[in-house]
mmCIF file of C-alpha atoms in Angstrom:
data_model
loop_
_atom_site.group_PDB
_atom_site.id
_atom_site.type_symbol
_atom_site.label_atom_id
_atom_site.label_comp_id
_atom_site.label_asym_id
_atom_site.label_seq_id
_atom_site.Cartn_x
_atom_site.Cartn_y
_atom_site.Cartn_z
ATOM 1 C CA UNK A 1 83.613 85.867 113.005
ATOM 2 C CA UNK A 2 85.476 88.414 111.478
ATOM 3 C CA UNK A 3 84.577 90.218 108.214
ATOM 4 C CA UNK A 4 86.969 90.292 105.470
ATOM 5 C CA UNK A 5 87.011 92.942 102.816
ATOM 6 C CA UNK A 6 87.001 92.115 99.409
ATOM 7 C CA UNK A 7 87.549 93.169 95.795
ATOM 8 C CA UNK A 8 84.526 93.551 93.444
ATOM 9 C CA UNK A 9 85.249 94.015 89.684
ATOM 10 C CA UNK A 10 81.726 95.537 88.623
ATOM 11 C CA UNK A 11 79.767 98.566 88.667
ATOM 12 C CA UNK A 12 77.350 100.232 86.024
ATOM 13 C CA UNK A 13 75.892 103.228 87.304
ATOM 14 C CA UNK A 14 78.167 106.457 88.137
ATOM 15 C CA UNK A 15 78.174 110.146 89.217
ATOM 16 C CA UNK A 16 80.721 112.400 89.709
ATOM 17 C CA UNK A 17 82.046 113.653 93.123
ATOM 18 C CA UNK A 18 85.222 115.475 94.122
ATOM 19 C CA UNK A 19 86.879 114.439 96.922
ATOM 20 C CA UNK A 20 90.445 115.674 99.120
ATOM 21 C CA UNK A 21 91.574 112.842 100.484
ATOM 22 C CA UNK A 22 94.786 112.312 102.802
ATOM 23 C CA UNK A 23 97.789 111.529 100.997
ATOM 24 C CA UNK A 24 98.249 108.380 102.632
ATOM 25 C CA UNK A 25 95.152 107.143 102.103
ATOM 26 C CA UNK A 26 95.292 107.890 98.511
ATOM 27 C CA UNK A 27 99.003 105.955 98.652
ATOM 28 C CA UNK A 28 97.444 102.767 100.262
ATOM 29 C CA UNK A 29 94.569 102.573 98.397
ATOM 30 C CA UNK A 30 96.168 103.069 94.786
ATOM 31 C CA UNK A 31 98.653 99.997 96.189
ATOM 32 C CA UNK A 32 95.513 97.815 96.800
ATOM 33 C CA UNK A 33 93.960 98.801 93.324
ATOM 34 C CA UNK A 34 97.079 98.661 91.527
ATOM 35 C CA UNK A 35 97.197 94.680 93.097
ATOM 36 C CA UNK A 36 93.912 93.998 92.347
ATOM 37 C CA UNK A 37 93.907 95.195 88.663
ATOM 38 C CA UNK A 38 91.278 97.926 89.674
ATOM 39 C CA UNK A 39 91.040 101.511 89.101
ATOM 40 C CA UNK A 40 91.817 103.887 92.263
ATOM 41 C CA UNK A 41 87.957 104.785 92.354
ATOM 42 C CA UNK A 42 86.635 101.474 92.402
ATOM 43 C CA UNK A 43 88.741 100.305 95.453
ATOM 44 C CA UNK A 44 87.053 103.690 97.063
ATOM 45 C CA UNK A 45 83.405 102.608 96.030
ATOM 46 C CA UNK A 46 84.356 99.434 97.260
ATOM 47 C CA UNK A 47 85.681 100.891 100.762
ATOM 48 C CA UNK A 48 82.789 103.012 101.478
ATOM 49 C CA UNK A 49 80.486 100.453 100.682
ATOM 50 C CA UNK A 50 82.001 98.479 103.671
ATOM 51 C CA UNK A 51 81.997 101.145 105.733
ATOM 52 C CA UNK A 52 78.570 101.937 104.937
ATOM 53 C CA UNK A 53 77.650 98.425 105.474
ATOM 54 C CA UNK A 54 79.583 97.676 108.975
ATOM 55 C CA UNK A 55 78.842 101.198 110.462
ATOM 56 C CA UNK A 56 78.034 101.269 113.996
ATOM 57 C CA UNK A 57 75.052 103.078 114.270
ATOM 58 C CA UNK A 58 74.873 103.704 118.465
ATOM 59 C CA UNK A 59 74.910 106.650 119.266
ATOM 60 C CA UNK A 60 77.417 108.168 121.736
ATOM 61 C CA UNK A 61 77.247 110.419 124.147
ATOM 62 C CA UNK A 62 79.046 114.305 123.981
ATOM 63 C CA UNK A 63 81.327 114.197 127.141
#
């Protein structure tokens, strides 16, 4: 069964982090926040939490 992202509206605890991000990235994902009533940071918490979460962790080999 497939996994299927979705939108959180709460947080409580922040630090600050500078990031350069890919224009397009920063397009899509201000899109998705802007349709989800979300700032443009939370949608990234949000996406590296998933990442975070669904990460394969086996390890490949250096051919």
């Amino acid at each position: 069964m497939e996994k299927k992202f979705k939108i959180k509206q709460d947080y409580t605890d922040y630090e600050y982090k500078s990031l350069r991000l890919p224009k397009i990235l920063i397009d899509k994902t201000q899109i998705l926040a802007n349709k989800n009533g979300l700032s443009f940071n939370k949608v990234v918490i949000q996406c590296i939490e998933y990442a975070l979460e669904n990460l394969d962790e086996t390890k490949k080999s250096n051919k």
